[in-house]
Coordinates of C-alpha atoms (C1' of nucleotides) in Angstrom, one line a residue:
Chain R
M1387 CA 123.6 -51.5 13.3
T1388 CA 126.2 -53.2 11.1
L1389 CA 125.2 -50.4 8.7
Y1390 CA 126.7 -47.9 11.0
I1391 CA 130.0 -49.9 11.2
D1392 CA 130.0 -50.0 7.4
K1393 CA 129.5 -46.2 7.4
I1394 CA 132.4 -45.7 9.8
N1395 CA 134.7 -48.0 7.8
N1396 CA 133.7 -46.3 4.7
Y1397 CA 134.4 -42.9 6.2
I1398 CA 137.9 -44.1 7.2
K1399 CA 138.5 -45.5 3.8
C1400 CA 137.7 -42.2 2.2
L1401 CA 139.9 -40.1 4.5
D1402 CA 142.5 -38.0 2.7
N1403 CA 146.1 -39.1 3.0
E1404 CA 147.1 -36.3 5.3
T1405 CA 144.5 -37.2 7.9
L1406 CA 145.2 -40.9 7.4
N1407 CA 148.9 -40.3 8.0
A1408 CA 148.2 -38.3 11.1
L1409 CA 146.3 -41.2 12.4
Q1410 CA 148.9 -43.7 11.5
N1411 CA 151.6 -41.7 13.2
I1412 CA 150.0 -41.9 16.6
S1413 CA 149.2 -45.6 16.4
S1414 CA 151.3 -48.6 17.1
T1415 CA 150.8 -52.4 17.0
K1416 CA 151.1 -54.7 19.9
Q1417 CA 150.3 -58.3 20.7
Y1418 CA 148.7 -59.8 23.8
K1419 CA 148.5 -63.5 24.7
K1420 CA 145.3 -65.3 25.6
G1421 CA 144.3 -64.3 29.1
E1422 CA 146.3 -61.1 29.3
L1423 CA 144.6 -57.9 30.4
L1424 CA 144.7 -54.8 28.1
L1425 CA 143.0 -52.8 30.8
R1426 CA 142.5 -53.3 34.5
Q1427 CA 139.8 -52.1 36.8
D1428 CA 140.7 -48.8 38.5
E1429 CA 143.2 -47.9 35.7
V1430 CA 142.4 -44.9 33.5
C1431 CA 141.8 -46.1 29.9
T1432 CA 144.4 -43.9 28.2
K1433 CA 144.4 -45.9 25.0
S1434 CA 142.0 -47.3 22.4
Y1435 CA 142.6 -50.7 21.0
L1436 CA 141.6 -51.6 17.5
L1437 CA 141.6 -55.4 17.1
Q1438 CA 143.5 -56.6 14.1
N1439 CA 142.9 -60.2 14.9
G1440 CA 141.8 -62.4 17.8
I1441 CA 139.0 -62.1 20.3
A1442 CA 138.7 -59.9 23.4
R1443 CA 136.1 -58.9 25.9
K1444 CA 135.3 -56.2 28.4
Y1445 CA 133.8 -57.1 31.8
Y1446 CA 133.4 -55.9 35.3
L1447 CA 133.0 -57.6 38.7
N1448 CA 129.8 -57.6 40.5
G1449 CA 130.9 -59.1 43.8
A1450 CA 132.7 -62.2 42.8
K1451 CA 130.8 -62.5 39.5
E1452 CA 132.1 -61.3 36.2
I1453 CA 129.6 -59.5 33.9
T1454 CA 130.8 -59.3 30.3
T1455 CA 129.7 -56.1 28.7
E1456 CA 131.2 -56.3 25.2
L1457 CA 132.8 -58.8 22.9
Y1458 CA 135.4 -57.8 20.4
F1459 CA 136.4 -59.3 17.1
E1460 CA 138.5 -58.2 14.2
N1461 CA 138.1 -54.5 13.4
D1462 CA 136.3 -53.7 16.6
L1463 CA 137.4 -50.8 18.7
A1464 CA 137.9 -51.7 22.4
V1465 CA 137.8 -49.1 25.1
S1466 CA 136.1 -48.6 28.4
F1467 CA 133.9 -45.9 27.1
D1468 CA 133.3 -43.8 30.3
S1469 CA 136.9 -44.3 31.5
Y1470 CA 138.2 -43.2 28.1
S1471 CA 135.8 -40.3 27.6
L1472 CA 136.2 -38.8 31.1
Q1473 CA 139.8 -40.1 31.7
Q1474 CA 138.7 -41.4 35.0
P1475 CA 139.4 -44.9 36.6
S1476 CA 137.7 -47.8 34.8
R1477 CA 135.3 -50.2 36.5
E1478 CA 135.9 -52.6 33.6
F1479 CA 138.6 -54.9 32.5
I1480 CA 139.6 -55.6 28.9
E1481 CA 140.9 -59.1 28.4
A1482 CA 142.3 -61.1 25.5
L1483 CA 140.2 -64.2 25.0
T1484 CA 142.7 -65.5 22.4
D1485 CA 146.1 -64.2 21.3
V1486 CA 145.3 -60.8 19.8
T1487 CA 147.0 -58.2 17.8
V1488 CA 145.8 -54.6 18.4
S1489 CA 146.5 -51.2 17.0
I1490 CA 146.9 -48.8 19.9
T1491 CA 146.2 -45.1 19.9
H1492 CA 146.9 -42.9 22.9
Y1493 CA 144.0 -40.8 24.1
Q1494 CA 146.0 -37.6 24.3
A1495 CA 147.6 -38.0 20.9
F1496 CA 144.2 -38.5 19.4
Q1497 CA 142.9 -35.4 21.2
D1498 CA 145.7 -33.4 19.7
A1499 CA 145.1 -34.9 16.3
K1500 CA 141.4 -34.1 16.5
A1501 CA 142.2 -30.5 17.1
K1502 CA 144.2 -30.4 13.9
Y1503 CA 142.2 -32.7 11.6
T1504 CA 138.5 -32.0 11.8
K1505 CA 137.7 -35.3 10.1
L1506 CA 139.1 -37.2 13.1
L1507 CA 136.7 -35.2 15.3
T1508 CA 133.9 -36.4 13.0
L1509 CA 135.2 -39.9 13.2
D1510 CA 135.2 -39.7 17.0
L1511 CA 131.6 -38.5 17.0
M1512 CA 130.7 -41.4 14.7
F1513 CA 132.2 -43.9 17.2
A1514 CA 130.5 -42.3 20.1
E1515 CA 127.2 -42.4 18.3
Y1516 CA 127.7 -45.9 17.3
Y1517 CA 128.5 -47.0 20.8
G1518 CA 125.6 -45.0 22.3
I1519 CA 123.2 -46.7 19.9
W1520 CA 124.7 -50.1 20.6
V1521 CA 124.3 -49.8 24.4
E1522 CA 120.8 -48.3 24.0
N1523 CA 119.9 -51.3 22.0
R1524 CA 121.4 -53.7 24.5
L1525 CA 119.4 -52.2 27.3
F1526 CA 116.3 -52.4 25.1
Q1527 CA 116.8 -56.1 24.5
F1528 CA 117.3 -56.7 28.3
H1529 CA 113.9 -55.0 28.8
T1530 CA 111.9 -56.6 26.0
L1531 CA 113.4 -60.1 25.5
T1532 CA 113.5 -63.2 27.7
A1533 CA 116.8 -65.0 28.3
T1534 CA 115.8 -67.5 25.6
E1535 CA 115.0 -64.8 23.1
R1536 CA 118.3 -63.0 23.8
Y1537 CA 120.2 -66.3 23.3
L1538 CA 118.3 -66.9 20.0
E1539 CA 119.1 -63.3 18.9
I1540 CA 122.8 -64.0 19.3
L1541 CA 122.5 -67.4 17.7
N1542 CA 120.9 -65.8 14.6
K1543 CA 122.7 -62.5 14.3
S1544 CA 126.1 -63.3 15.7
P1545 CA 126.7 -67.1 15.5
H1546 CA 130.5 -66.5 15.6
I1547 CA 130.0 -65.6 19.2
I1548 CA 128.5 -68.9 20.1
Q1549 CA 131.2 -70.8 18.2
S1550 CA 134.2 -69.1 19.5
I1551 CA 133.5 -68.2 23.1
P1552 CA 133.1 -70.4 26.3
L1553 CA 129.6 -70.6 27.7
T1554 CA 130.5 -69.0 31.0
I1555 CA 131.3 -65.8 29.2
I1556 CA 128.3 -66.0 26.9
A1557 CA 126.1 -66.4 29.9
S1558 CA 127.6 -63.4 31.6
Y1559 CA 127.2 -61.5 28.4
L1560 CA 123.5 -62.5 28.3
G1561 CA 123.1 -61.5 31.9
I1562 CA 122.1 -65.0 33.0
S1563 CA 123.6 -67.8 35.0
L1564 CA 125.6 -70.5 33.3
E1565 CA 123.1 -73.1 34.4
T1566 CA 120.2 -71.2 32.9
L1567 CA 122.1 -70.9 29.6
S1568 CA 122.8 -74.6 29.6
R1569 CA 119.0 -75.3 30.1
I1570 CA 118.1 -72.9 27.3
R1571 CA 120.5 -74.7 25.0
A1572 CA 119.1 -78.1 26.0
K1573 CA 115.6 -77.1 25.1
I1574 CA 116.4 -75.8 21.6
Chain Y
M1162 CA 127.8 -37.6 35.7
T1163 CA 126.4 -34.3 36.7
L1164 CA 130.1 -33.3 36.2
Y1165 CA 129.8 -34.0 32.6
I1166 CA 126.7 -31.8 32.3
D1167 CA 128.5 -29.0 34.0
K1168 CA 131.4 -29.5 31.6
I1169 CA 129.0 -29.2 28.6
N1170 CA 127.2 -26.2 30.0
N1171 CA 130.6 -24.6 30.7
Y1172 CA 131.7 -25.3 27.2
I1173 CA 128.5 -23.7 25.8
K1174 CA 129.0 -20.7 28.1
C1175 CA 132.5 -20.2 26.8
L1176 CA 131.6 -20.4 23.1
D1177 CA 132.7 -17.4 21.0
N1178 CA 129.9 -15.1 19.8
E1179 CA 130.1 -16.2 16.2
T1180 CA 129.5 -19.8 17.1
L1181 CA 126.8 -18.9 19.6
N1182 CA 125.0 -16.8 17.0
A1183 CA 125.1 -19.6 14.5
L1184 CA 123.5 -21.8 17.1
Q1185 CA 120.9 -19.2 18.0
N1186 CA 120.1 -18.7 14.3
I1187 CA 119.0 -22.3 13.8
S1188 CA 117.0 -22.6 16.9
S1189 CA 113.5 -21.5 17.8
T1190 CA 111.2 -21.7 20.8
K1191 CA 108.0 -23.6 21.0
Q1192 CA 105.5 -24.6 23.6
Y1193 CA 103.7 -27.9 24.2
K1194 CA 100.8 -28.6 26.5
K1195 CA 100.8 -31.4 29.1
G1196 CA 100.2 -34.7 27.3
E1197 CA 101.3 -33.6 23.9
L1198 CA 103.8 -35.6 21.9
L1199 CA 107.0 -33.9 20.6
L1200 CA 107.9 -37.1 18.8
R1201 CA 105.9 -40.2 17.8
Q1202 CA 107.0 -43.7 17.2
D1203 CA 107.9 -44.4 13.5
E1204 CA 108.6 -40.7 12.9
V1205 CA 112.2 -39.7 12.2
C1206 CA 113.6 -37.5 14.9
T1207 CA 114.6 -34.5 12.8
K1208 CA 114.8 -32.1 15.7
S1209 CA 116.5 -31.8 19.1
Y1210 CA 114.5 -30.3 21.9
L1211 CA 116.3 -28.4 24.7
L1212 CA 113.9 -28.1 27.6
Q1213 CA 113.6 -24.5 28.9
N1214 CA 111.0 -25.4 31.5
G1215 CA 108.6 -28.2 32.4
I1216 CA 109.1 -31.9 32.4
A1217 CA 109.1 -34.5 29.6
R1218 CA 109.8 -38.1 29.1
K1219 CA 110.9 -40.5 26.3
Y1220 CA 109.2 -44.0 26.2
Y1221 CA 108.4 -46.9 24.0
L1222 CA 105.7 -49.5 23.8
N1223 CA 106.5 -53.1 24.7
G1224 CA 103.2 -54.7 23.7
A1225 CA 100.6 -52.7 25.6
K1226 CA 103.1 -51.6 28.2
E1227 CA 105.0 -48.3 28.2
I1228 CA 108.6 -48.3 29.2
T1229 CA 110.0 -45.0 30.1
T1230 CA 113.6 -44.6 28.9
E1231 CA 114.5 -41.1 30.0
L1232 CA 113.1 -38.2 32.0
Y1233 CA 113.8 -34.6 31.1
F1234 CA 113.9 -31.5 33.2
E1235 CA 115.1 -27.9 32.6
N1236 CA 118.2 -27.7 30.4
D1237 CA 118.0 -31.3 29.4
L1238 CA 118.3 -32.2 25.7
A1239 CA 115.6 -34.5 24.5
V1240 CA 116.1 -36.6 21.4
S1241 CA 115.5 -40.2 20.4
F1242 CA 119.2 -40.9 20.1
D1243 CA 119.3 -43.6 17.5
S1244 CA 116.6 -42.0 15.4
Y1245 CA 118.3 -38.7 15.5
S1246 CA 121.8 -40.0 14.8
L1247 CA 120.8 -42.3 12.0
Q1248 CA 117.8 -40.3 10.8
Q1249 CA 115.7 -43.4 10.8
P1250 CA 112.2 -44.0 12.3
S1251 CA 112.0 -43.8 16.1
R1252 CA 110.8 -46.6 18.3
E1253 CA 110.3 -44.1 21.0
F1254 CA 107.8 -41.3 21.8
I1255 CA 108.7 -38.0 23.5
E1256 CA 105.9 -36.7 25.6
A1257 CA 105.3 -33.5 27.6
L1258 CA 104.5 -34.5 31.2
T1259 CA 103.7 -30.9 32.1
D1260 CA 103.3 -27.8 29.9
V1261 CA 106.8 -27.3 28.5
T1262 CA 108.8 -24.7 26.6
V1263 CA 111.5 -26.0 24.3
S1264 CA 114.2 -24.7 22.1
I1265 CA 114.1 -26.6 18.8
T1266 CA 117.1 -27.1 16.5
H1267 CA 116.7 -29.0 13.2
Y1268 CA 119.0 -31.9 12.5
Q1269 CA 120.1 -30.7 9.1
A1270 CA 120.6 -27.1 10.1
F1271 CA 122.8 -28.4 12.9
Q1272 CA 124.7 -30.7 10.6
D1273 CA 125.4 -27.7 8.3
A1274 CA 126.5 -25.6 11.3
K1275 CA 128.8 -28.3 12.5
A1276 CA 130.6 -28.2 9.2
K1277 CA 131.2 -24.5 9.5
Y1278 CA 131.8 -24.2 13.3
T1279 CA 134.1 -26.9 14.6
K1280 CA 133.2 -26.1 18.2
L1281 CA 129.7 -27.3 17.5
L1282 CA 131.1 -30.6 16.3
T1283 CA 133.0 -30.8 19.6
L1284 CA 129.8 -30.0 21.4
D1285 CA 127.9 -32.7 19.5
L1286 CA 130.6 -35.2 20.5
M1287 CA 130.3 -34.1 24.1
F1288 CA 126.6 -34.8 24.0
A1289 CA 127.0 -38.2 22.4
E1290 CA 129.7 -39.2 25.0
Y1291 CA 127.5 -37.9 27.8
Y1292 CA 124.5 -39.9 26.5
G1293 CA 126.6 -43.1 25.9
I1294 CA 128.0 -42.9 29.4
W1295 CA 124.5 -42.3 30.8
V1296 CA 123.0 -45.3 29.1
E1297 CA 125.9 -47.5 30.0
N1298 CA 125.4 -46.5 33.6
R1299 CA 121.7 -47.2 33.4
L1300 CA 122.4 -50.7 32.1
F1301 CA 125.0 -51.2 34.8
Q1302 CA 122.5 -50.4 37.4
F1303 CA 119.9 -52.8 36.0
H1304 CA 122.5 -55.5 36.2
T1305 CA 123.9 -54.8 39.7
L1306 CA 121.0 -53.3 41.7
T1307 CA 117.7 -54.8 42.9
A1308 CA 114.5 -52.9 42.3
T1309 CA 114.6 -51.5 45.8
E1310 CA 118.2 -50.3 45.4
R1311 CA 117.3 -48.6 42.1
Y1312 CA 114.4 -46.8 43.8
L1313 CA 116.6 -45.7 46.6
E1314 CA 119.2 -44.5 44.1
I1315 CA 116.6 -42.2 42.6
L1316 CA 115.3 -41.2 45.9
N1317 CA 118.8 -40.1 47.0
K1318 CA 120.3 -38.7 43.8
S1319 CA 117.2 -37.4 42.0
P1320 CA 114.5 -36.7 44.6
H1321 CA 112.8 -34.2 42.2
I1322 CA 111.8 -37.2 40.0
I1323 CA 109.9 -38.8 42.9
Q1324 CA 108.2 -35.6 43.7
S1325 CA 107.1 -34.5 40.3
I1326 CA 106.2 -37.6 38.4
P1327 CA 103.4 -40.1 38.8
L1328 CA 104.3 -43.5 40.1
T1329 CA 103.2 -45.4 37.0
I1330 CA 105.9 -43.6 35.1
I1331 CA 108.5 -43.9 37.7
A1332 CA 107.8 -47.7 37.8
S1333 CA 108.2 -48.0 34.1
Y1334 CA 111.4 -46.0 34.3
L1335 CA 112.7 -48.3 37.0
G1336 CA 111.7 -51.3 34.9
I1337 CA 109.3 -52.7 37.5
S1338 CA 105.6 -53.0 37.8
L1339 CA 103.5 -50.4 39.5
E1340 CA 102.5 -52.9 42.2
T1341 CA 106.1 -53.7 43.0
L1342 CA 107.0 -50.1 43.3
S1343 CA 104.1 -49.5 45.6
R1344 CA 105.3 -52.4 47.8
I1345 CA 108.9 -51.0 47.9
R1346 CA 107.6 -47.7 49.0
A1347 CA 105.5 -49.3 51.7
K1348 CA 108.5 -51.0 53.2
I1349 CA 110.7 -48.0 53.4
Chain F
dA1021 C1' 81.0 -30.6 50.2
dA1022 C1' 80.3 -34.5 47.0
dC1023 C1' 80.9 -37.4 42.9
dG1024 C1' 83.5 -39.9 39.5
dA1025 C1' 87.8 -40.8 37.5
dA1026 C1' 92.4 -41.7 38.1
dA1027 C1' 96.1 -43.1 41.1
dT1028 C1' 97.8 -46.0 44.6
dT1029 C1' 97.7 -49.9 47.7
dT1030 C1' 96.9 -54.6 49.2
dG1031 C1' 96.2 -59.6 48.7
dA1032 C1' 96.7 -64.2 46.6
dC1033 C1' 99.0 -66.6 43.4
dT1034 C1' 102.5 -67.6 39.4
dT1035 C1' 106.9 -67.6 37.1
dA1036 C1' 111.5 -66.8 35.1
dG1037 C1' 115.6 -67.3 36.4
dG1038 C1' 118.9 -67.9 40.4
dT1039 C1' 121.6 -70.8 43.7
dC1040 C1' 123.9 -74.8 45.5
dA1041 C1' 125.4 -79.4 44.8
dA1042 C1' 126.5 -83.3 42.3
dA1043 C1' 127.2 -85.7 37.9
dT1044 C1' 129.1 -85.9 33.3
dA1045 C1' 131.7 -84.5 29.4
dA1046 C1' 135.6 -82.5 27.2
dT1047 C1' 140.3 -81.0 26.7
dG1048 C1' 145.2 -80.5 27.1
dA1049 C1' 149.8 -81.6 29.2
dG1050 C1' 152.7 -85.2 29.9
Chain T
dC270 C1' 146.7 -92.8 25.8
dT271 C1' 145.6 -91.2 30.5
dC272 C1' 144.9 -88.4 34.3
dA273 C1' 143.7 -84.0 36.0
dT274 C1' 141.6 -80.0 35.2
dT275 C1' 138.1 -77.3 33.3
dA276 C1' 133.6 -76.9 31.0
dT277 C1' 129.0 -78.2 30.8
dT278 C1' 124.8 -80.4 32.3
dT279 C1' 121.2 -82.0 35.4
dG280 C1' 118.5 -82.0 39.7
dA281 C1' 116.2 -79.9 43.7
dC282 C1' 114.8 -76.0 45.7
dC283 C1' 114.4 -70.7 46.4
dT284 C1' 113.3 -65.9 45.5
dA285 C1' 112.5 -61.4 43.4
dA286 C1' 109.3 -59.6 40.9
dG287 C1' 105.2 -60.1 37.8
dT288 C1' 100.1 -60.7 37.2
dC289 C1' 95.3 -60.3 38.1
dA290 C1' 91.7 -58.7 40.9
dA291 C1' 89.9 -56.1 44.4
dA292 C1' 90.1 -52.4 47.8
dT293 C1' 91.3 -47.7 49.0
dT294 C1' 92.9 -43.1 48.4
dT295 C1' 93.5 -38.8 46.0
dC296 C1' 92.0 -35.1 43.2
dG297 C1' 89.8 -32.2 39.8
dT298 C1' 85.2 -30.7 38.8
dT299 C1' 80.9 -29.4 39.7

DNA sequence: AACGAAATTTGACTTAGGTCAAATAATGAG
DNA sequence: CTCATTATTTGACCTAAGTCAAATTTCGTT
């Protein structure tokens, strides 16, 4: 999967200046403080957020419980996928877990740019494919791995997550209770 | 979500003849008998299959157990998404559950056509977005609904599934054991 | 109509992980 | 450095769903 990210970044790197400028022209930088929300439930996700630094997450509420659906680090693109794609209200929040700097691009501006610069359309397709594969894989792991195995998977493949994020959020990302996560960690 | 399918079908309907012809020229019809595999595990998914009639499913093996990941009816597009997108070996099988007729388009031919006809690129993006949203929603349901609620969801929104598909497969699609499904049905 | 295979149901028991409550750490503001 | 708050751990108990095994029911084929 990281391969696909590399492929995307490589594609961006190789964009001609005209396309690159077009992209630049519709993007702007903004900062958020730790705890601030970049997107709220029920809002339409009209922007995409490219993390330049810091950590963020996407989550939704199941009753009173938060379920974290994605964690974002430097160079990750944060959007509520369905809300952004369909321009309909989001069930998810996007929250800064640390102070973050993001590059913001408006949905409509990007739509217009895609119509003019085919390479941006291709880029959008690459993002959509990447995300689809990523979610598919996440679902696959929920079906085939136990809680312990999922934790170990993160520990091995994404140790930065364990280091930088509170256990409550990691537990909600793994789809288990905080207590269960604590017990898993005690065993290992 | 059906809205998105409508949007896609509408987009196809409104394609100019040139684009439509290009698509036609790289597609061909084929029949499979009930039980035949359109795609096997470890094969690269080099074709997309548009169901013209019949029923099919996509599944993978978790040990000895089959887990059904998607059910296809008329007008659905069947591919192993990650295998197709990355042109890498598939972990999934695609199987005809009844005799089926499909319209087959080769990956490479479609790639070439997308380069020439931007509208096909847009169409591909629409499919990718649709699939991403669909999987995201499936994951959401696994996290927020009980087995019974998931069964009721299908019963309400996709009764044709319950009618036309053996319970073993429905259970594996719901991510529960056959016995549990049987007990859920007994209660209702 | 009658048999054998496959599909479905029922029963008894197990288990991964959840919940609730209480006890310890750990951390950050003054 | 200290207190208060927040994060994490531990304990006791519960529950949804799984597993294994044994009935039944259904259905395609003679």
